[in-house]
Short mmCIF file of C-alpha atoms and ligand atoms in Angstrom, two decimals:
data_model
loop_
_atom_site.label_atom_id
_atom_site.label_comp_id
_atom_site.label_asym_id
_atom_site.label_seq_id
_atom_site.Cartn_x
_atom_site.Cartn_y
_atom_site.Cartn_z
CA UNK P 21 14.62 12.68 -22.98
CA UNK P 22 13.93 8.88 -22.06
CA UNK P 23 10.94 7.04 -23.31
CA UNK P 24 7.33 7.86 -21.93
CA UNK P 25 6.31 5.58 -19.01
CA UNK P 26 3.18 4.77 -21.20
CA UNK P 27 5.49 3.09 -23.90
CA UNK P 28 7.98 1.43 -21.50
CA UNK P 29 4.81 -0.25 -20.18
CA UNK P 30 4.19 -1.26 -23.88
CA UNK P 31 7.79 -3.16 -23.36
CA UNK P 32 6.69 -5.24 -20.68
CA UNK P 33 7.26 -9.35 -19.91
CA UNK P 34 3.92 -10.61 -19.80
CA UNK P 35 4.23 -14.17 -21.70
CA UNK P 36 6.74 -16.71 -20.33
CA UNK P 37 8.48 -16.72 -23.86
CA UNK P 38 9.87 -13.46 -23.34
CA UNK P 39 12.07 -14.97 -20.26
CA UNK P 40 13.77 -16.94 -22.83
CA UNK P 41 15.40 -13.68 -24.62
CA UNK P 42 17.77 -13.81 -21.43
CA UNK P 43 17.16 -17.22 -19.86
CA UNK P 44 17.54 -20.44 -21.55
CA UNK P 45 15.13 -22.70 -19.43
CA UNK P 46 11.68 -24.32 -19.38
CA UNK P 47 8.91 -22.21 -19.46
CA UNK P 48 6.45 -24.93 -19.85
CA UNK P 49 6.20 -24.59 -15.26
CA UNK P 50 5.93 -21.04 -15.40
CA UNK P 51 3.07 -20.72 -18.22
CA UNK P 52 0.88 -22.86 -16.02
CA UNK P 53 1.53 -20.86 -13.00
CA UNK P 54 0.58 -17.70 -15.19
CA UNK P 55 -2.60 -18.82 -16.47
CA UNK P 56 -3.76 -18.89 -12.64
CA UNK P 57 -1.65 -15.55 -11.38
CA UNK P 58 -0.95 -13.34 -14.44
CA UNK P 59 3.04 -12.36 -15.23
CA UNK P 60 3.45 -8.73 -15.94
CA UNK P 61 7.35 -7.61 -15.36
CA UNK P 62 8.48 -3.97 -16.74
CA UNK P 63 11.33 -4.43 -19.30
CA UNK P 64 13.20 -2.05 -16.49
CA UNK P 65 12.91 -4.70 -13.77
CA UNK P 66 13.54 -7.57 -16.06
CA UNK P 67 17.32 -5.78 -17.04
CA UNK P 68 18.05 -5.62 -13.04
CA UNK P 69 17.76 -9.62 -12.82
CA UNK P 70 21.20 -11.21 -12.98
CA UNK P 71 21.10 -14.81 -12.47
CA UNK P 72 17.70 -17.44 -12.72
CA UNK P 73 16.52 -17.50 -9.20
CA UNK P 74 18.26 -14.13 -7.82
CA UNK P 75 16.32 -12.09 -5.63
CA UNK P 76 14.63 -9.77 -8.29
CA UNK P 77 13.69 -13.12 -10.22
CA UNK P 78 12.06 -14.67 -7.20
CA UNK P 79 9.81 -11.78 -6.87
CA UNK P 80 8.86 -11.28 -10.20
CA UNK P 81 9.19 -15.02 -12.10
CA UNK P 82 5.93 -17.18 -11.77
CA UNK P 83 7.23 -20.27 -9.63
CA UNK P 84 5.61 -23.57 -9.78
CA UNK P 85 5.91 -23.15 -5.89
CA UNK P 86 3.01 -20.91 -5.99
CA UNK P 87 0.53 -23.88 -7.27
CA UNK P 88 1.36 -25.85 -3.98
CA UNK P 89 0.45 -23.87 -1.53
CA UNK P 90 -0.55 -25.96 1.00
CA UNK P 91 -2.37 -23.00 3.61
CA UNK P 92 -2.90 -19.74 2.38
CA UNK P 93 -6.32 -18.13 1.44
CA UNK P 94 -7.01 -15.27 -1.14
CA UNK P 95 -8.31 -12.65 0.81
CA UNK P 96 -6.13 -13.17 4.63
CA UNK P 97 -6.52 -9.18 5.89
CA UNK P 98 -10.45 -9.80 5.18
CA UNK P 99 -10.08 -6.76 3.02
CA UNK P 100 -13.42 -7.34 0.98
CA UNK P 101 -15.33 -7.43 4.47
CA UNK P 102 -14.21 -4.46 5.81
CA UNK P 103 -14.96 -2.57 2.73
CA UNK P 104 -18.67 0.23 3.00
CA UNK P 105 -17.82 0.64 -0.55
CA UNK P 106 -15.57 -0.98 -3.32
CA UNK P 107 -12.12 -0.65 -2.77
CA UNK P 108 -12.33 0.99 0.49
CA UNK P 109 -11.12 -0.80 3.23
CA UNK P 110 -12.06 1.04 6.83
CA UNK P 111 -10.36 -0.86 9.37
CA UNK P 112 -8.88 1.75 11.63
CA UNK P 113 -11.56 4.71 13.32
CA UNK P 114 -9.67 7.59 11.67
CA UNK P 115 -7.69 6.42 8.81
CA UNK P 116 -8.89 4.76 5.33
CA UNK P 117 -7.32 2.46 2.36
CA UNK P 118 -8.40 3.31 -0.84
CA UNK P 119 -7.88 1.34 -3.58
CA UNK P 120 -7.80 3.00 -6.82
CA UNK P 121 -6.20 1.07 -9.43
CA UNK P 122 -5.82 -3.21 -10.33
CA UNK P 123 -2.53 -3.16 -12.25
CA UNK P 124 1.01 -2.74 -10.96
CA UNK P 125 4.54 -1.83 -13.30
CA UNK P 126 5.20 -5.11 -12.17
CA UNK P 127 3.51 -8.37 -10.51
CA UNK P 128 5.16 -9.35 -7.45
CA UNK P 129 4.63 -12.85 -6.64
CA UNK P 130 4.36 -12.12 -3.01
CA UNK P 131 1.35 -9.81 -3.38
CA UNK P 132 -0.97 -9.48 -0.61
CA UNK P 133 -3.94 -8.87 -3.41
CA UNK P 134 -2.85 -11.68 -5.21
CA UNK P 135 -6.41 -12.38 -5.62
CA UNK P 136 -7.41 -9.49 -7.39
CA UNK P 137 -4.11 -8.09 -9.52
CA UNK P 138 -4.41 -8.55 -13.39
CA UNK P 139 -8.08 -10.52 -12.86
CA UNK P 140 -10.19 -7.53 -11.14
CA UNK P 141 -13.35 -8.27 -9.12
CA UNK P 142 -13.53 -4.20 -9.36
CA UNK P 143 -13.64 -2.72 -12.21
CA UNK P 144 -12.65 1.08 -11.14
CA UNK P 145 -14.17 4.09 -12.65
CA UNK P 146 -15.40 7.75 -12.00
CA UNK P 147 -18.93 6.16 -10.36
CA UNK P 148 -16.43 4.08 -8.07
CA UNK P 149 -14.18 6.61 -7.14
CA UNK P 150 -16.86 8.76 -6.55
CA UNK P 151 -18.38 6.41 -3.73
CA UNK P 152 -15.66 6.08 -2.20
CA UNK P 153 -14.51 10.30 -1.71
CA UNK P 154 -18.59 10.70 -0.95
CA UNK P 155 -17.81 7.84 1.81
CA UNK P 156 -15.00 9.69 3.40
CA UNK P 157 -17.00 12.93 2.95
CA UNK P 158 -19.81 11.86 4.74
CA UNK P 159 -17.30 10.23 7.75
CA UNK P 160 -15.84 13.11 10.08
CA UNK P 161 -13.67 10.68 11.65
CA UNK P 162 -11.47 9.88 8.60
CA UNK P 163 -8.19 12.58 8.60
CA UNK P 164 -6.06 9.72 6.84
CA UNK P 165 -6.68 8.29 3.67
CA UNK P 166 -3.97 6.19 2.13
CA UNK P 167 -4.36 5.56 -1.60
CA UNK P 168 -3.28 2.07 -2.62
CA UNK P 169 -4.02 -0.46 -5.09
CA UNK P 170 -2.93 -1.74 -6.96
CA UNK P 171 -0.45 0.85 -7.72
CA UNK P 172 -1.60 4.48 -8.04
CA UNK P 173 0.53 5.84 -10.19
CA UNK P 174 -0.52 3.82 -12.42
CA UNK P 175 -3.53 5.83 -13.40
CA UNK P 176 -2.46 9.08 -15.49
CA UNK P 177 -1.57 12.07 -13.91
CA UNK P 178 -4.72 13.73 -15.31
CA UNK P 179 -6.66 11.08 -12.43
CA UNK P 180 -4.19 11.70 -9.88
CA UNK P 181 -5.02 15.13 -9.89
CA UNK P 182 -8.67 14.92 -10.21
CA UNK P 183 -8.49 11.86 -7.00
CA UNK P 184 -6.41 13.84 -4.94
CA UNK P 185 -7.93 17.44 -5.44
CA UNK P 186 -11.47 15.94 -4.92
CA UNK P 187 -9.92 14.60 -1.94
CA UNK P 188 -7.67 17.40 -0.39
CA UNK P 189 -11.00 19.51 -0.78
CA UNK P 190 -12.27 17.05 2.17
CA UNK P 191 -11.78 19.59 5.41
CA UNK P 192 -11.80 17.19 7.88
CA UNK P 193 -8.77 14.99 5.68
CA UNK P 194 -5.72 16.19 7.10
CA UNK P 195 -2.93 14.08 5.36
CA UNK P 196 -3.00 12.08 2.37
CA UNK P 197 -0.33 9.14 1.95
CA UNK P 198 0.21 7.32 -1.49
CA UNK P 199 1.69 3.69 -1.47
CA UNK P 200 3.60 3.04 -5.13
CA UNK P 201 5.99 0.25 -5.64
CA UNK P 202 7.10 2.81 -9.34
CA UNK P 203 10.17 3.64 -8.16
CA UNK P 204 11.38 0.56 -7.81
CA UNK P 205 10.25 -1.03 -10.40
CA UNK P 206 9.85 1.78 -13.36
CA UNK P 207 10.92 4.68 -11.97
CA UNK P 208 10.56 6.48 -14.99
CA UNK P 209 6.76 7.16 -14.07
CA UNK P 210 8.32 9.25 -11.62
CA UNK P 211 8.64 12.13 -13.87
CA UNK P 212 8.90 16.40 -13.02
CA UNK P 213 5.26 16.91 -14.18
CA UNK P 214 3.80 14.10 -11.58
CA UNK P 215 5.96 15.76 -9.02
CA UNK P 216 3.96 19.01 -10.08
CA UNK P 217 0.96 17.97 -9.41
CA UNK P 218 1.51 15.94 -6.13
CA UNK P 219 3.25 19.11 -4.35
CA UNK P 220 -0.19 21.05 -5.05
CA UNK P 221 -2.09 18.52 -2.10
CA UNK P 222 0.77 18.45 0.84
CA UNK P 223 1.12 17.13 3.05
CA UNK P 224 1.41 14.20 1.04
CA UNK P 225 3.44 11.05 1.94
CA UNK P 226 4.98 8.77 -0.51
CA UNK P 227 5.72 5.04 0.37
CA UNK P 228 7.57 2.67 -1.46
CA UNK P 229 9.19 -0.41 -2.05
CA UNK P 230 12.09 -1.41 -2.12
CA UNK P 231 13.05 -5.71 -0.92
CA UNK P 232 16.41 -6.00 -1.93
CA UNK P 233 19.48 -3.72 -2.01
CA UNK P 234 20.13 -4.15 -5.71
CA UNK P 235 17.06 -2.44 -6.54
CA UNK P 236 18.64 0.44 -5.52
CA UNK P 237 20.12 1.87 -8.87
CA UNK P 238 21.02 5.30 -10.48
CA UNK P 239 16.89 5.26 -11.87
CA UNK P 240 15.04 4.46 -8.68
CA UNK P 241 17.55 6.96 -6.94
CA UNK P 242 16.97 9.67 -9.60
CA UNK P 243 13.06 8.61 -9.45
CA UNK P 244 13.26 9.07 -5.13
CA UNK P 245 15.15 12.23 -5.46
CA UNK P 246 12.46 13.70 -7.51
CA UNK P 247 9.93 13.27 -5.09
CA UNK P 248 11.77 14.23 -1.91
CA UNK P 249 12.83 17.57 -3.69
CA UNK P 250 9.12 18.20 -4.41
CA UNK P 251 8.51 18.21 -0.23
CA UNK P 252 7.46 14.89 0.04
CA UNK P 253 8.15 12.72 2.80
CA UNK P 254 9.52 8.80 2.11
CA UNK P 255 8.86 5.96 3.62
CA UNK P 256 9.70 1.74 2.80
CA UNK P 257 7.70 -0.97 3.49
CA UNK P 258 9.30 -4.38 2.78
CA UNK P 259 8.02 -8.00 3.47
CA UNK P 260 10.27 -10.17 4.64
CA UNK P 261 10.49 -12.94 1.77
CA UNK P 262 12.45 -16.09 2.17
CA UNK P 263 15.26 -16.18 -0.20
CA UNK P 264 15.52 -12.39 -0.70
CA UNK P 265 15.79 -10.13 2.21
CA UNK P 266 15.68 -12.55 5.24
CA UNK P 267 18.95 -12.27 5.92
CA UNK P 268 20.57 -9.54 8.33
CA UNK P 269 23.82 -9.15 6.19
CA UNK P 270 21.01 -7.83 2.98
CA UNK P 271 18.37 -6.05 5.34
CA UNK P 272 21.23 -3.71 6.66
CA UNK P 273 22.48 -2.87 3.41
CA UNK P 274 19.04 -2.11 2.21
CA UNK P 275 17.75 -0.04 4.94
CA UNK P 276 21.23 1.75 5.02
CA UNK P 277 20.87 2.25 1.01
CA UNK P 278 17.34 3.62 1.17
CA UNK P 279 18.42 6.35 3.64
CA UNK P 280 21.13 7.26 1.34
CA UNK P 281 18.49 7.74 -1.53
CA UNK P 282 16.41 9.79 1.40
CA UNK P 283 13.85 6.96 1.83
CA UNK P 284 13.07 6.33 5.48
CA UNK P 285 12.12 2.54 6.50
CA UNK P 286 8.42 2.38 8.10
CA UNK P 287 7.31 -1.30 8.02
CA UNK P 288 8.84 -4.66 7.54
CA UNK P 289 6.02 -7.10 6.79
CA UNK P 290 6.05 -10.42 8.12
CA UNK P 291 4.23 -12.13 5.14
CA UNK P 292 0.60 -12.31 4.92
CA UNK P 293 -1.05 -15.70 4.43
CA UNK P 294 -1.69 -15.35 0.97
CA UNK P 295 -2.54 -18.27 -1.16
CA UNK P 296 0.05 -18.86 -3.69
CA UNK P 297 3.06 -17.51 -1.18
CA UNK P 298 3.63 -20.60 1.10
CA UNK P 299 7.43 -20.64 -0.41
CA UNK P 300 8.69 -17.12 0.68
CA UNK P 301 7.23 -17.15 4.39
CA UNK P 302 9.63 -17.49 7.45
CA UNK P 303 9.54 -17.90 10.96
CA UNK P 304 8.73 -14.97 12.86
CA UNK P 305 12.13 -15.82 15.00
CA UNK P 306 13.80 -14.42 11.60
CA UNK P 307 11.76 -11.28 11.43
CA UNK P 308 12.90 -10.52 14.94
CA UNK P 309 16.02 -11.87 14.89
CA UNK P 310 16.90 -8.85 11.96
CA UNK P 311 15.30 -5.95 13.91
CA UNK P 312 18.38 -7.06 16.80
CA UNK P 313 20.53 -7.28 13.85
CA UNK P 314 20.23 -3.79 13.46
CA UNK P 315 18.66 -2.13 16.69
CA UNK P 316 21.93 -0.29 18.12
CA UNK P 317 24.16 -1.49 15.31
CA UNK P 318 22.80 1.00 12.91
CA UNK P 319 21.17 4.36 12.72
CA UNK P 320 18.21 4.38 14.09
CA UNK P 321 16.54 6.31 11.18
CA UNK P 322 17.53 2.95 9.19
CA UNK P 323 15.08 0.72 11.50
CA UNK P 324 11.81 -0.08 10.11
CA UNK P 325 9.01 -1.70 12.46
CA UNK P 326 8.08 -5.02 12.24
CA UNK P 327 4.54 -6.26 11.86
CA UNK P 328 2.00 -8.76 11.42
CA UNK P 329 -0.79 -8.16 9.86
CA UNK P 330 -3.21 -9.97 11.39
CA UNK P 331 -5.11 -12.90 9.93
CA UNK P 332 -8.77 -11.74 10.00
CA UNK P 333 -8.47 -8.46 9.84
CA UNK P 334 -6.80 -7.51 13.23
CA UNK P 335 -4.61 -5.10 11.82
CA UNK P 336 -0.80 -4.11 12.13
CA UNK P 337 0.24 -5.56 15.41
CA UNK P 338 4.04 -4.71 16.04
CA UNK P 339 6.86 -6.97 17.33
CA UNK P 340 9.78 -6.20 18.81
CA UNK P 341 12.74 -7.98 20.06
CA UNK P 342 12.50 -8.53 23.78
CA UNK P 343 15.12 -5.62 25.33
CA UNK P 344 13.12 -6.14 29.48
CA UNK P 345 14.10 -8.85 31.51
CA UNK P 346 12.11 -7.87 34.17
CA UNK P 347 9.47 -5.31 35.55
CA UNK P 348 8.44 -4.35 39.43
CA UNK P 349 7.11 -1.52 41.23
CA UNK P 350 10.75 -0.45 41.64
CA UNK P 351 12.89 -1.08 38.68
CA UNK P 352 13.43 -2.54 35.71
CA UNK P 353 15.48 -4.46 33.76
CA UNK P 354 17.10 -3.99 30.58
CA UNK P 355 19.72 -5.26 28.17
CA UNK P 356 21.24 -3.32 25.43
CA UNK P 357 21.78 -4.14 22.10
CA UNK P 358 25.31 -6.07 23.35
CA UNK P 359 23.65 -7.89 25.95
CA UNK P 360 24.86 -5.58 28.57
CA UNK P 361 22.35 -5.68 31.53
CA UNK P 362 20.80 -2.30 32.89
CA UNK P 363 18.83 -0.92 35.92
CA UNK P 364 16.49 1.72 35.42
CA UNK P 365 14.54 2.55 39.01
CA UNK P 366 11.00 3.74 38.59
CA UNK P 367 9.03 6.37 40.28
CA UNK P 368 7.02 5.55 43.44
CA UNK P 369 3.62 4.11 42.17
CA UNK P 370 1.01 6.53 42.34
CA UNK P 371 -2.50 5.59 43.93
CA UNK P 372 -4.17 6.46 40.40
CA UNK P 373 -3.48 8.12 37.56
CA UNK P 374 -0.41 6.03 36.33
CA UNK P 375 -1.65 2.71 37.37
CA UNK P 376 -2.61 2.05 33.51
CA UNK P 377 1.33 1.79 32.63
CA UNK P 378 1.12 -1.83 34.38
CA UNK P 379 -2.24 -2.72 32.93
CA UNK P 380 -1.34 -6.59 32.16
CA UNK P 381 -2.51 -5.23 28.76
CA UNK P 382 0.68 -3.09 27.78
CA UNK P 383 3.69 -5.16 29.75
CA UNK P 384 3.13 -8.97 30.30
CA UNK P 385 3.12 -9.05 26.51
CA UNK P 386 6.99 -8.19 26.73
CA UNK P 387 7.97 -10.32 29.81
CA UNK P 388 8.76 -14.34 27.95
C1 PLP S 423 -1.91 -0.54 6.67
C2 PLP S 423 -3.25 -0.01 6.67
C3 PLP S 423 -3.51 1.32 7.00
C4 PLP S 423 -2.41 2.29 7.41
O1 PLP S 423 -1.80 1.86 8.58
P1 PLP S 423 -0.67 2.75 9.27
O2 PLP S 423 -0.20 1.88 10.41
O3 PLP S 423 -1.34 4.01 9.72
O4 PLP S 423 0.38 3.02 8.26
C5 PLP S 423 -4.81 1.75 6.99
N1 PLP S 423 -5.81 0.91 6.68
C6 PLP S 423 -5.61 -0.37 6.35
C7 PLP S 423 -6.76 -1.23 6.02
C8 PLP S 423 -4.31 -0.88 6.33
O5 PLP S 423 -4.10 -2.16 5.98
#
């Protein structure tokens, strides 16, 4: 038997001296930066970085990059505005976010709560928690709720099991999805007992996160098997982050990797407009440019979809490479994935009824 996840925490790089066990440089940079965003790297993701400045220490390694941010704000998805009660964010009419926890196994630099993680403005307890089922309770509409965080499973599994049986016993909740970055980055919390508990509420959906394709390993494979074998579907959201994964070459062997470990791709993330993040955004070009990377050259399984997030608190919007070249009343036209050009003749128009498939709302948004 390995180590309890509880002690492994215990393990964890959370001054900027402890970077010096492995890397001989000049933490003077990096305490400043994590006196404004806390440092907290598990000992487990700390082993997978090779090299200063590799992917995994770019995600994880305060950067003086993060002080000089010349755009970004704290909160970009206007989470606290859409929220009836703490930590609830209601954006969508039949689908919630529920926060549930402030601390991650590991900080990413890139995180969209930047704001909040390891200096809470909520302070989470039974009272909260309880506001927030009571809220979904008392709103018919809601037949998603996605808990979030923070990371989730980084409550015990004693609160798992209370948060998730209070909220299975919801009859108008139909699925319940839970987004954890563990696997990746200490998949020991992923443990037979956790998977015990989470089969009890299916359907359940796991999503993780996974940025780079040497985070894949024997642990986060073992950690993703477990899960999968207790009936629970996988998904992978990434954000694309300059420097790590936005590069076609590295997103295809990620995507390809995950499926291997049974881990489907959902979202690719262009990044948020975080304060602190100004260094790992790209062009959107690069974003799309990837998705044609792969569209046709890979499974299709393998292809996650790519969104913004709008500023404001718009939502997922999706973006696609453009495959139509032109739409009429008769035909349309298509390339492939090689450039090849296609024909594809459309049905007569009818007088109503199918008049709404040329709204200008759902096609001039594809035509450049
Ligand atoms: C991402 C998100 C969801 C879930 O969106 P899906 O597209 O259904 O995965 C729900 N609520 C909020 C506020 C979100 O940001």
């Amino acid at each position: 038997m390995g180590k309890n996840w509880k002690n492994i925490l215990k393990e964890s790089i959370t001054r900027p001296e402890q970077i010096l066990e492995k890397f001989n440089i000049d933490v003077k940079p990096i305490k400043a930066v994590a006196e404004k965003y806390p440092m907290f790297v598990s000992r487990y993701y700390f082993n997978l970085i090779e090299d200063v400045d590799d992917p995994i220490w770019k995600q994880c390694i305060p950067s003086p990059l993060e002080l000089q941010d010349p755009y970004g704000c704290e909160d970009p998805l206007n989470e606290e505005e859409d929220s009836p009660v703490p930590g609830l964010v209601h954006r969508y009419p039949d689908r919630v976010l529920m926060c549930v926890s402030n601390s991650c196994a590991t900080y990413c630099r890139f995180c969209t709560r930047k704001r909040r993680i390891g200096k809470p403005s909520i302070v989470f307890s039974d009272d909260i928690y309880l506001a927030q089922i009571k809220y979904i309770r008392e709103n018919p509409s809601i037949r998603d709720v996605l808990l979030s965080g923070g990371d989730p499973f980084m409550l015990s599994d004693e609160k798992i099991d209370f948060l998730l049986g209070k909220i299975r016993a919801i009859p108008h909740v139909e699925i319940l999805r839970i987004g954890t970055r563990t696997p990746c980055t200490l998949p020991q919390r992923i443990t037979p007992k956790l998977c015990r508990i989470l089969k009890k509420y299916h359907p359940l959906y796991v999503n993780v996160h996974f940025e780079h394709p040497r985070e894949i390993t024997e642990e986060s494979e073992h950690a993703c098997g477990l899960l999968a074998d207790a009936g629970i579907p996988l998904g992978n959201q990434s954000v694309l982050l300059k420097g790590v994964n936005d590069d076609p070459e590295v997103m295809k062997s990620l995507v390809q990797k995950l499926l291997k470990i049974r881990v489907r791709p959902y979202y690719l993330f262009q990044m948020d407009l975080v304060k602190g993040t100004y260094h790992f955004r790209t062009r959107v070009e690069v974003g799309l440019k990837i998705l044609e990377s792969l569209i046709g050259w890979t499974s299709g399984l393998a292809i996650p979809r790519f969104v913004i997030d709008a500023p404001g608190g718009g939502g997922k919007i999706p973006l696609q490479p453009n495959y139509i070249l032109s739409i009429n009343d008769e035909k349309i036209v298509l390339r492939n994935y090689e450039g090849k050009i296609f024909v594809y003749p459309q049905i007569p128009m009818e007088k109503e009824g199918n008049d709404f498939l040329l709204s200008s709302r759902s096609v001039n948004a594809v035509i450049p």
